[in-house]
Tab-separated table of N, CA and C and ligand atoms in Angstrom:
chain	number	residue	atom	x	y	z
O	30	MET	N	73.459	144.565	59.733
O	30	MET	CA	73.359	143.080	58.444
O	30	MET	C	71.925	142.942	58.631
O	31	THR	N	71.309	142.520	57.572
O	31	THR	CA	70.060	141.965	57.098
O	31	THR	C	70.009	141.285	56.357
O	32	ILE	N	69.359	139.714	57.150
O	32	ILE	CA	69.094	138.238	56.658
O	32	ILE	C	68.238	138.834	55.382
O	33	ARG	N	67.716	138.906	53.881
O	33	ARG	CA	67.515	138.751	53.005
O	33	ARG	C	66.730	137.529	52.118
O	34	LYS	N	65.603	137.697	51.591
O	34	LYS	CA	64.803	136.502	50.639
O	34	LYS	C	65.924	135.304	50.072
O	35	ILE	N	65.852	134.267	49.862
O	35	ILE	CA	66.342	133.024	49.357
O	35	ILE	C	65.127	132.869	47.789
O	36	LEU	N	65.598	133.496	46.826
O	36	LEU	CA	65.166	133.099	45.520
O	36	LEU	C	64.981	131.524	45.439
O	37	THR	N	63.831	131.298	45.224
O	37	THR	CA	63.692	129.533	44.693
O	37	THR	C	63.226	128.957	43.279
O	38	GLU	N	63.841	128.578	42.240
O	38	GLU	CA	63.413	127.509	41.300
O	38	GLU	C	62.275	127.024	41.798
O	39	PRO	N	60.922	127.350	40.519
O	39	PRO	CA	62.060	128.165	39.092
O	39	PRO	C	61.229	130.285	39.150
O	40	ASP	N	62.867	130.042	39.006
O	40	ASP	CA	62.398	131.959	39.371
O	40	ASP	C	63.347	132.373	38.259
O	41	PRO	N	62.832	133.357	36.659
O	41	PRO	CA	64.005	133.488	35.771
O	41	PRO	C	65.380	134.411	36.407
O	42	PHE	N	64.893	134.777	37.339
O	42	PHE	CA	66.359	135.707	38.074
O	42	PHE	C	67.771	134.153	37.713
O	43	LEU	N	67.151	133.675	39.074
O	43	LEU	CA	68.451	132.422	39.197
O	43	LEU	C	68.774	132.049	37.546
O	44	ARG	N	68.747	132.467	36.675
O	44	ARG	CA	69.102	131.725	35.404
O	44	ARG	C	70.079	133.236	34.568
O	45	GLN	N	70.429	134.359	35.111
O	45	GLN	CA	70.737	135.353	34.748
O	45	GLN	C	72.398	134.976	35.214
O	46	LYS	N	73.321	135.545	34.742
O	46	LYS	CA	74.698	135.704	34.318
O	46	LYS	C	74.980	137.348	34.837
O	47	SER	N	75.922	137.121	36.292
O	47	SER	CA	76.471	137.718	36.756
O	47	SER	C	77.101	138.430	36.549
O	48	THR	N	77.568	140.001	36.561
O	48	THR	CA	78.332	141.341	36.267
O	48	THR	C	79.330	140.710	37.283
O	49	LYS	N	80.966	140.953	36.683
O	49	LYS	CA	81.722	140.969	37.062
O	49	LYS	C	81.965	142.213	38.396
O	50	VAL	N	82.334	142.815	39.426
O	50	VAL	CA	81.939	143.421	41.027
O	50	VAL	C	83.490	144.229	40.103
O	51	GLU	N	83.474	145.955	39.149
O	51	GLU	CA	84.361	146.790	39.220
O	51	GLU	C	85.418	146.526	40.477
O	52	LYS	N	85.015	146.903	41.860
O	52	LYS	CA	85.767	147.872	42.748
O	52	LYS	C	85.306	147.612	44.057
O	53	VAL	N	85.864	146.702	45.015
O	53	VAL	CA	85.590	145.631	46.433
O	53	VAL	C	85.540	146.849	47.679
O	54	ASP	N	83.993	147.884	47.610
O	54	ASP	CA	84.127	149.211	48.409
O	54	ASP	C	83.236	148.348	49.634
O	55	ASP	N	82.882	149.292	50.147
O	55	ASP	CA	81.877	149.286	51.329
O	55	ASP	C	80.539	148.757	50.803
O	56	ASN	N	80.062	149.103	49.659
O	56	ASN	CA	78.975	148.729	49.606
O	56	ASN	C	78.939	147.398	49.128
O	57	ILE	N	80.330	146.589	48.777
O	57	ILE	CA	80.318	145.316	48.272
O	57	ILE	C	80.346	144.533	49.770
O	58	ARG	N	80.783	145.056	50.759
O	58	ARG	CA	81.405	144.273	51.593
O	58	ARG	C	79.531	144.294	52.889
O	59	LYS	N	79.045	145.500	52.655
O	59	LYS	CA	77.569	144.952	53.509
O	59	LYS	C	76.556	143.876	52.647
O	60	LEU	N	76.970	144.065	51.188
O	60	LEU	CA	76.395	142.642	50.538
O	60	LEU	C	76.839	141.498	50.990
O	61	MET	N	78.079	140.941	51.319
O	61	MET	CA	78.639	140.357	51.515
O	61	MET	C	78.208	139.535	53.320
O	62	ASP	N	77.977	141.437	54.000
O	62	ASP	CA	77.939	140.459	55.169
O	62	ASP	C	76.417	140.047	55.311
O	63	ASP	N	75.667	140.999	54.575
O	63	ASP	CA	74.221	140.316	54.541
O	63	ASP	C	74.205	138.722	53.880
O	64	MET	N	74.865	138.119	53.333
O	64	MET	CA	74.386	137.479	52.471
O	64	MET	C	75.294	136.435	53.252
O	65	LEU	N	76.145	136.782	53.951
O	65	LEU	CA	77.214	135.313	54.684
O	65	LEU	C	75.579	134.923	56.353
O	66	GLU	N	75.235	136.507	56.939
O	66	GLU	CA	73.655	136.078	57.862
O	66	GLU	C	72.661	135.206	57.129
O	67	THR	N	72.394	136.015	56.410
O	67	THR	CA	71.758	134.757	55.783
O	67	THR	C	72.131	133.406	55.174
O	68	MET	N	73.132	133.161	54.792
O	68	MET	CA	73.705	132.227	54.737
O	68	MET	C	73.752	131.253	55.848
O	69	TYR	N	74.349	131.528	56.883
O	69	TYR	CA	73.952	131.217	58.078
O	69	TYR	C	72.161	130.565	59.010
O	70	GLU	N	71.771	131.384	58.151
O	70	GLU	CA	70.542	131.712	58.757
O	70	GLU	C	69.840	130.333	58.359
O	71	ALA	N	69.769	129.935	57.110
O	71	ALA	CA	69.346	129.587	56.271
O	71	ALA	C	69.103	128.120	56.410
O	72	PRO	N	69.857	127.460	57.409
O	72	PRO	CA	71.411	127.799	56.627
O	72	PRO	C	72.127	126.714	56.052
O	73	GLY	N	73.112	126.991	55.188
O	73	GLY	CA	73.445	126.841	54.250
O	73	GLY	C	75.487	127.036	54.663
O	74	ILE	N	75.937	126.206	53.145
O	74	ILE	CA	77.417	126.241	53.706
O	74	ILE	C	77.965	126.804	52.488
O	75	GLY	N	77.112	128.005	51.651
O	75	GLY	CA	77.343	128.812	50.452
O	75	GLY	C	76.057	129.657	49.786
O	76	LEU	N	76.612	130.308	49.439
O	76	LEU	CA	75.706	131.633	48.846
O	76	LEU	C	76.027	132.036	48.287
O	77	ALA	N	75.498	132.473	46.976
O	77	ALA	CA	75.744	133.393	45.388
O	77	ALA	C	74.689	134.545	45.600
O	78	ALA	N	75.104	135.706	45.517
O	78	ALA	CA	74.708	136.895	45.298
O	78	ALA	C	73.318	137.377	44.267
O	79	ILE	N	73.230	136.252	43.857
O	79	ILE	CA	72.172	135.974	42.966
O	79	ILE	C	70.816	135.262	43.328
O	80	GLN	N	71.989	134.932	44.628
O	80	GLN	CA	69.836	133.469	45.213
O	80	GLN	C	68.829	134.894	45.925
O	81	ILE	N	70.121	136.178	46.043
O	81	ILE	CA	68.924	136.900	47.352
O	81	ILE	C	68.712	138.098	46.343
O	82	GLY	N	69.090	138.522	45.001
O	82	GLY	CA	68.692	138.538	43.007
O	82	GLY	C	69.788	139.907	42.806
O	83	VAL	N	70.361	139.532	43.454
O	83	VAL	CA	71.871	140.266	43.054
O	83	VAL	C	72.526	139.867	42.266
O	84	PRO	N	72.988	140.770	41.004
O	84	PRO	CA	73.666	140.002	39.994
O	84	PRO	C	74.531	140.245	39.636
O	85	LYS	N	75.202	140.153	40.559
O	85	LYS	CA	77.012	140.279	41.105
O	85	LYS	C	77.720	138.836	41.249
O	86	ARG	N	79.319	138.935	40.632
O	86	ARG	CA	79.998	137.913	41.385
O	86	ARG	C	80.395	138.109	42.446
O	87	VAL	N	79.513	137.608	43.584
O	87	VAL	CA	80.362	137.925	44.920
O	87	VAL	C	79.550	136.170	45.395
O	88	ILE	N	80.833	136.100	46.158
O	88	ILE	CA	80.164	134.467	46.212
O	88	ILE	C	80.872	134.255	48.814
O	89	VAL	N	79.617	133.784	49.146
O	89	VAL	CA	80.384	133.444	50.535
O	89	VAL	C	79.741	132.373	50.912
O	90	MET	N	81.044	132.095	51.873
O	90	MET	CA	81.233	130.250	52.051
O	90	MET	C	81.710	129.622	53.855
O	91	ASP	N	80.885	128.830	54.170
O	91	ASP	CA	81.098	128.855	55.775
O	91	ASP	C	81.701	127.341	55.558
O	92	LEU	N	82.214	126.165	55.907
O	92	LEU	CA	83.104	124.791	55.318
O	92	LEU	C	82.857	124.277	56.940
O	93	ALA	N	83.018	125.304	58.110
O	93	ALA	CA	83.709	125.705	58.778
O	93	ALA	C	82.324	124.353	60.012
O	94	LYS	N	82.246	123.108	60.607
O	94	LYS	CA	81.648	122.537	61.261
O	94	LYS	C	81.316	122.064	62.558
O	95	ASP	N	81.797	123.112	62.944
O	95	ASP	CA	81.480	123.494	64.641
O	95	ASP	C	81.536	124.577	64.386
O	96	GLU	N	81.278	124.604	65.684
O	96	GLU	CA	80.563	126.682	66.159
O	96	GLU	C	81.250	127.851	65.935
O	97	LYS	N	82.977	127.426	65.666
O	97	LYS	CA	82.769	128.723	65.201
O	97	LYS	C	82.967	128.995	63.416
O	98	LYS	N	82.598	130.372	63.742
O	98	LYS	CA	82.740	131.094	62.337
O	98	LYS	C	83.541	131.032	61.566
O	99	SER	N	84.068	130.422	60.734
O	99	SER	CA	85.100	130.468	59.550
O	99	SER	C	85.460	130.812	58.089
O	100	PRO	N	84.536	132.554	57.942
O	100	PRO	CA	83.329	132.645	56.377
O	100	PRO	C	84.454	133.370	55.381
O	101	LEU	N	84.095	132.803	54.504
O	101	LEU	CA	85.257	132.978	53.100
O	101	LEU	C	84.690	133.863	52.224
O	102	TYR	N	84.949	135.209	51.203
O	102	TYR	CA	84.378	135.638	50.385
O	102	TYR	C	84.807	135.686	49.476
O	103	PHE	N	85.136	135.487	48.345
O	103	PHE	CA	85.417	135.705	46.938
O	103	PHE	C	84.386	136.486	45.674
O	104	VAL	N	85.636	137.097	45.177
O	104	VAL	CA	84.779	138.682	44.411
O	104	VAL	C	84.889	138.108	43.187
O	105	ASN	N	84.652	138.166	42.033
O	105	ASN	CA	85.248	137.913	40.512
O	105	ASN	C	86.102	136.222	40.716
O	106	PRO	N	85.422	134.956	41.392
O	106	PRO	CA	85.971	134.521	41.387
O	106	PRO	C	86.255	133.362	39.553
O	107	GLU	N	87.625	132.701	39.874
O	107	GLU	CA	87.662	132.731	38.346
O	107	GLU	C	88.194	131.159	38.487
O	108	ILE	N	88.142	129.546	37.879
O	108	ILE	CA	88.248	128.793	38.145
O	108	ILE	C	90.026	128.714	37.240
O	109	ILE	N	90.985	128.408	37.341
O	109	ILE	CA	92.123	128.906	36.606
O	109	ILE	C	92.964	127.208	36.252
O	110	LEU	N	92.256	125.971	37.339
O	110	LEU	CA	92.727	124.930	36.810
O	110	LEU	C	91.893	123.749	37.438
O	111	LYS	N	91.228	122.734	36.569
O	111	LYS	CA	90.611	121.925	36.916
O	111	LYS	C	91.306	120.607	37.284
O	112	SER	N	91.068	120.185	38.328
O	112	SER	CA	91.446	118.547	37.580
O	112	SER	C	90.883	117.256	36.767
O	113	GLN	N	91.904	116.798	36.395
O	113	GLN	CA	91.049	115.746	35.161
O	113	GLN	C	90.375	114.435	36.007
O	114	ASN	N	90.373	114.555	37.002
O	114	ASN	CA	89.738	113.273	37.556
O	114	ASN	C	88.215	113.880	38.301
O	115	ASN	N	87.302	113.615	38.405
O	115	ASN	CA	86.072	113.850	38.756
O	115	ASN	C	86.151	113.448	40.031
O	116	SER	N	84.847	113.433	41.072
O	116	SER	CA	84.095	113.189	42.312
O	116	SER	C	82.912	113.565	42.540
O	117	ALA	N	82.113	112.576	43.018
O	117	ALA	CA	80.655	112.264	42.909
O	117	ALA	C	80.397	113.149	44.205
O	118	TYR	N	79.623	113.903	44.397
O	118	TYR	CA	79.516	114.416	46.143
O	118	TYR	C	77.786	114.540	46.116
O	119	GLU	N	77.474	114.087	46.986
O	119	GLU	CA	75.679	115.184	47.174
O	119	GLU	C	75.281	116.629	47.422
O	120	GLU	N	75.034	116.996	45.998
O	120	GLU	CA	74.634	118.184	46.694
O	120	GLU	C	72.874	118.708	46.816
O	121	GLY	N	72.872	119.712	47.743
O	121	GLY	CA	71.953	120.086	47.780
O	121	GLY	C	72.355	121.767	47.425
O	122	CYS	N	70.752	122.522	47.304
O	122	CYS	CA	71.062	124.221	47.107
O	122	CYS	C	69.254	125.308	47.204
O	123	LEU	N	70.178	126.149	48.439
O	123	LEU	CA	69.326	126.676	48.847
O	123	LEU	C	68.212	126.860	48.345
O	124	SER	N	68.446	127.414	46.634
O	124	SER	CA	67.262	128.090	46.213
O	124	SER	C	66.898	126.924	44.896
O	125	VAL	N	66.882	125.752	45.207
O	125	VAL	CA	66.295	124.384	45.105
O	125	VAL	C	65.856	123.395	46.351
O	126	PRO	N	64.992	123.581	47.105
O	126	PRO	CA	64.761	123.220	48.720
O	126	PRO	C	64.743	121.775	48.733
O	127	GLY	N	65.102	121.131	49.383
O	127	GLY	CA	64.707	120.258	49.634
O	127	GLY	C	64.730	118.762	48.188
O	128	GLN	N	65.980	118.957	47.781
O	128	GLN	CA	66.305	118.550	46.918
O	128	GLN	C	67.648	118.075	47.039
O	129	PHE	N	67.954	116.692	46.550
O	129	PHE	CA	69.551	116.715	46.799
O	129	PHE	C	69.795	115.477	45.502
O	130	ALA	N	71.059	115.754	45.078
O	130	ALA	CA	71.837	114.746	44.147
O	130	ALA	C	73.033	114.587	44.274
O	131	GLU	N	73.615	113.045	43.659
O	131	GLU	CA	74.763	113.015	43.627
O	131	GLU	C	75.185	113.714	42.574
O	132	ILE	N	76.187	114.648	42.836
O	132	ILE	CA	76.772	115.332	41.258
O	132	ILE	C	78.741	114.950	40.536
O	133	ASN	N	78.882	114.827	39.505
O	133	ASN	CA	80.397	115.045	39.476
O	133	ASN	C	80.864	115.850	39.168
O	134	ARG	N	81.609	115.985	39.652
O	134	ARG	CA	82.859	117.693	39.551
O	134	ARG	C	84.955	117.211	39.568
O	135	PRO	N	84.871	118.064	38.971
O	135	PRO	CA	86.262	117.319	38.949
O	135	PRO	C	86.918	117.940	39.948
O	136	GLU	N	87.697	117.049	40.534
O	136	GLU	CA	87.521	117.020	42.524
O	136	GLU	C	88.513	117.762	43.372
O	137	LYS	N	89.535	118.725	42.016
O	137	LYS	CA	90.493	119.636	42.566
O	137	LYS	C	90.508	120.721	41.235
O	138	CYS	N	90.031	122.021	42.345
O	138	CYS	CA	90.326	123.488	41.198
O	138	CYS	C	91.148	124.035	42.418
O	139	HIS	N	91.539	125.136	41.563
O	139	HIS	CA	92.695	126.204	41.545
O	139	HIS	C	91.515	127.686	40.964
O	140	ILE	N	91.622	128.079	42.365
O	140	ILE	CA	90.836	129.585	41.608
O	140	ILE	C	91.507	131.280	41.928
O	141	LYS	N	90.855	131.828	41.286
O	141	LYS	CA	91.466	133.126	42.066
O	141	LYS	C	90.741	134.142	42.045
O	142	TYR	N	90.658	135.060	42.843
O	142	TYR	CA	89.715	136.076	43.020
O	142	TYR	C	90.175	136.956	43.820
O	143	LEU	N	89.576	138.328	44.420
O	143	LEU	CA	89.295	139.199	45.054
O	143	LEU	C	88.859	138.965	46.215
O	144	ASP	N	89.744	138.935	47.794
O	144	ASP	CA	89.079	138.409	48.991
O	144	ASP	C	88.442	139.900	49.804
O	145	TYR	N	87.975	140.265	50.855
O	145	TYR	CA	87.083	140.771	51.359
O	145	TYR	C	87.870	142.124	51.382
O	146	ARG	N	88.928	142.863	51.380
O	146	ARG	CA	89.652	143.521	51.527
O	146	ARG	C	89.664	144.134	49.963
O	147	GLY	N	89.420	143.482	49.516
O	147	GLY	CA	89.573	143.827	47.556
O	147	GLY	C	91.028	142.836	46.346
O	148	GLU	N	91.587	142.482	47.828
O	148	GLU	CA	92.930	142.223	47.562
O	148	GLU	C	92.729	140.325	46.610
O	149	SER	N	93.565	140.285	45.461
O	149	SER	CA	93.830	139.505	44.879
O	149	SER	C	94.743	138.118	45.306
O	150	LYS	N	94.054	137.083	45.654
O	150	LYS	CA	94.398	135.720	45.575
O	150	LYS	C	94.415	134.752	44.854
O	151	GLU	N	94.586	133.718	45.234
O	151	GLU	CA	94.992	131.822	45.033
O	151	GLU	C	94.967	131.340	45.984
O	152	LEU	N	93.906	129.905	45.637
O	152	LEU	CA	93.382	129.354	46.722
O	152	LEU	C	93.231	127.805	45.361
O	153	LYS	N	94.434	127.211	46.279
O	153	LYS	CA	93.996	125.656	45.936
O	153	LYS	C	92.996	124.584	46.521
O	154	ALA	N	91.918	123.941	45.714
O	154	ALA	CA	90.811	124.258	46.504
O	154	ALA	C	90.180	121.851	46.365
O	155	GLU	N	90.063	121.342	47.163
O	155	GLU	CA	89.422	120.104	46.772
O	155	GLU	C	88.642	120.148	48.451
O	156	GLY	N	88.019	118.069	48.050
O	156	GLY	CA	87.011	117.750	48.465
O	156	GLY	C	85.710	118.850	48.216
O	157	LEU	N	85.293	118.841	49.472
O	157	LEU	CA	84.006	119.425	50.084
O	157	LEU	C	83.638	121.029	48.700
O	158	LEU	N	85.180	121.885	49.978
O	158	LEU	CA	85.240	122.663	49.338
O	158	LEU	C	85.049	123.346	47.664
O	159	ALA	N	86.114	122.565	47.296
O	159	ALA	CA	85.876	122.515	45.763
O	159	ALA	C	84.897	122.601	45.055
O	160	THR	N	83.943	121.286	45.247
O	160	THR	CA	82.325	121.136	45.108
O	160	THR	C	81.708	122.587	44.912
O	161	CYS	N	81.699	123.052	46.350
O	161	CYS	CA	81.182	124.031	46.927
O	161	CYS	C	81.381	125.482	46.091
O	162	ILE	N	82.611	125.616	45.554
O	162	ILE	CA	83.107	126.408	44.815
O	162	ILE	C	82.321	126.614	43.619
O	163	GLN	N	83.088	124.796	42.910
O	163	GLN	CA	82.218	125.043	41.742
O	163	GLN	C	80.860	125.007	41.717
O	164	HIS	N	79.951	124.744	42.250
O	164	HIS	CA	78.808	125.096	42.663
O	164	HIS	C	78.021	126.110	42.706
O	165	GLU	N	78.670	126.710	43.498
O	165	GLU	CA	78.738	129.103	43.001
O	165	GLU	C	79.283	129.376	42.399
O	166	ILE	N	80.491	129.093	41.722
O	166	ILE	CA	80.954	129.341	40.351
O	166	ILE	C	79.392	129.704	39.500
O	167	ASP	N	79.098	128.078	39.243
O	167	ASP	CA	77.774	128.277	38.283
O	167	ASP	C	76.821	129.269	38.610
O	168	HIS	N	76.698	129.192	40.080
O	168	HIS	CA	75.337	130.592	40.442
O	168	HIS	C	75.495	131.658	39.310
O	169	LEU	N	76.640	131.759	39.406
O	169	LEU	CA	76.993	132.850	38.885
O	169	LEU	C	77.129	133.052	37.579
O	170	GLU	N	77.022	132.048	36.999
O	170	GLU	CA	76.027	131.896	35.115
O	170	GLU	C	74.954	131.389	34.750
O	171	GLY	N	74.260	131.248	36.206
O	171	GLY	CA	72.747	130.808	35.620
O	171	GLY	C	73.129	129.310	35.539
O	172	ILE	N	73.491	129.101	36.315
O	172	ILE	CA	73.156	127.017	36.393
O	172	ILE	C	73.059	126.943	37.886
O	173	LEU	N	72.220	125.719	36.964
O	173	LEU	CA	71.793	125.304	38.744
O	173	LEU	C	72.447	123.433	38.379
O	174	PHE	N	72.534	122.836	39.993
O	174	PHE	CA	72.764	121.609	39.730
O	174	PHE	C	71.905	120.561	39.319
O	175	ILE	N	71.176	121.030	39.394
O	175	ILE	CA	69.860	120.040	38.691
O	175	ILE	C	69.776	120.092	37.152
O	176	ASP	N	70.486	121.139	36.746
O	176	ASP	CA	70.943	120.872	35.384
O	176	ASP	C	71.541	119.810	35.064
O	177	TYR	N	72.523	119.597	35.746
O	177	TYR	CA	73.086	118.304	34.833
O	177	TYR	C	72.966	117.452	35.369
O	178	LEU	N	71.278	116.559	35.683
O	178	LEU	CA	70.910	115.268	36.220
O	178	LEU	C	69.654	115.587	34.734
O	179	SER	N	69.076	114.198	34.751
O	179	SER	CA	68.191	113.734	32.940
O	179	SER	C	67.274	114.799	33.102
O	180	LYS	N	66.909	114.682	32.115
O	180	LYS	CA	65.755	116.408	31.196
O	180	LYS	C	64.605	115.740	32.370
O	181	LEU	N	64.118	114.306	32.914
O	181	LEU	CA	63.167	113.404	33.464
O	181	LEU	C	63.456	114.230	34.905
O	182	LYS	N	64.565	113.350	35.125
O	182	LYS	CA	64.554	114.478	36.978
O	182	LYS	C	64.560	115.600	36.804
O	183	LYS	N	65.317	116.810	36.103
O	183	LYS	CA	65.097	117.734	36.305
O	183	LYS	C	63.537	117.996	36.011
O	184	SER	N	62.858	117.431	35.195
O	184	SER	CA	61.312	118.664	34.584
O	184	SER	C	60.058	117.964	36.128
O	185	MET	N	60.988	116.766	36.489
O	185	MET	CA	60.034	116.446	37.942
O	185	MET	C	60.668	117.463	39.104
O	186	ILE	N	61.625	117.830	39.096
O	186	ILE	CA	62.031	118.345	40.564
O	186	ILE	C	61.748	119.921	39.677
O	187	VAL	N	61.393	120.194	38.954
O	187	VAL	CA	61.131	122.158	38.810
O	187	VAL	C	59.656	122.167	38.912
O	188	LYS	N	59.333	121.041	38.493
O	188	LYS	CA	57.403	120.571	38.859
O	188	LYS	C	57.040	120.502	40.042
O	189	LYS	N	57.328	119.951	41.523
O	189	LYS	CA	56.806	119.690	42.458
O	189	LYS	C	57.116	121.415	43.111
O	190	LEU	N	58.504	121.825	42.513
O	190	LEU	CA	59.091	123.052	43.411
O	190	LEU	C	58.708	124.250	42.783
O	191	SER	N	57.269	124.210	41.795
O	191	SER	CA	56.199	124.642	41.312
O	191	SER	C	55.400	125.423	41.752
O	192	LYS	N	54.863	123.632	41.756
O	192	LYS	CA	53.535	123.480	42.927
O	192	LYS	C	53.631	124.234	44.097
O	193	GLU	N	55.026	123.357	44.970
O	193	GLU	CA	55.053	123.869	45.851
O	193	GLU	C	54.571	125.279	46.313
O	194	LYS	N	55.690	125.961	45.481
O	194	LYS	CA	55.374	127.484	45.162
O	194	LYS	C	53.771	128.846	44.999
O	195	LYS	N	53.465	127.809	43.878
O	195	LYS	CA	51.958	128.428	44.416
O	195	LYS	C	51.050	128.071	45.091
O	196	SER	N	50.974	127.011	46.152
O	196	SER	CA	50.448	126.287	47.024
O	196	SER	C	50.938	127.378	48.113
O	197	LEU	N	51.938	127.845	48.120
O	197	LEU	CA	52.648	128.678	49.227
O	197	LEU	C	51.791	130.133	48.648
O	198	GLU	N	52.065	130.137	47.697
O	198	GLU	CA	51.234	132.097	47.627
O	198	GLU	C	50.008	131.958	47.775
O	199	ARG	N	48.894	130.777	48.041
O	199	ARG	CA	48.016	131.058	48.051
O	199	ARG	C	47.811	131.433	49.333
O	200	ILE	N	48.309	130.801	50.466
O	200	ILE	CA	48.206	130.895	51.870
O	200	ILE	C	48.668	132.575	52.051
O	201	VAL	N	49.723	132.447	51.663
O	201	VAL	CA	50.315	134.412	51.816
O	201	VAL	C	49.188	135.379	51.712
O	202	VAL	N	48.609	134.516	50.233
O	202	VAL	CA	48.016	136.241	49.098
O	202	VAL	C	46.039	135.990	50.334
W	316	GNR	O1	73.989	124.422	51.945
W	316	GNR	C1	74.869	124.003	51.080
W	316	GNR	N1	74.910	123.022	50.773
W	316	GNR	C2	75.948	122.307	49.918
W	316	GNR	C3	76.052	120.849	49.723
W	316	GNR	C4	76.731	120.258	48.351
W	316	GNR	C5	77.442	120.663	47.825
W	316	GNR	C6	76.917	122.044	47.514
W	316	GNR	C7	76.012	123.139	48.132
W	316	GNR	S1	75.972	124.639	47.918
W	316	GNR	C8	74.206	124.642	49.547
W	316	GNR	C9	73.994	126.429	49.580
W	316	GNR	C10	74.224	126.384	48.362
W	316	GNR	O2	72.560	126.900	47.256
W	316	GNR	N2	74.683	127.877	47.180
W	316	GNR	O3	74.301	128.025	46.021
W	317	NI	NI1	73.325	126.774	45.820
């Protein structure tokens, strides 16, 4: 398994729409293994393939609070039902480092996806699981949580991240 670099805003790659996986083969499983290791190392509770520069509809997650790992793998996830009522959750994103904001999303959702073995599955999600799945599926469409903020708040965050990136580049070069 390999730890891969996580892309951060502003990076045009993060705005790309990811494409459907035709078949869950060993290459896709290797991608999921790398994503999981990268996510644990970050650390984060979810990661979409586009965040490591691969525009495929693949997501990994692990919401376990204790030491015991319980990885979740989602290939070609689709939301098949959303609850009418929303709930707010303080969100963060590995591609938007150091920034957090309350985001409103449907409280519950049902999704359909392929698992690690390529088998078709359905899942009823609520709470943090529902929030995280919707956050990750947004990544597959090129959407970041800061897109839901006011223009002003979003532009302040993007400006800050651009500055941080520029000063980092200066050190690296
Ligand atoms: O690590 C993460 N935490 C988190 C917290 C609240 C809502 C969503 C998330 S996902 C985020 C990791 C990430 O950026 N996934 O794309
Ligand atoms: Ni994210």
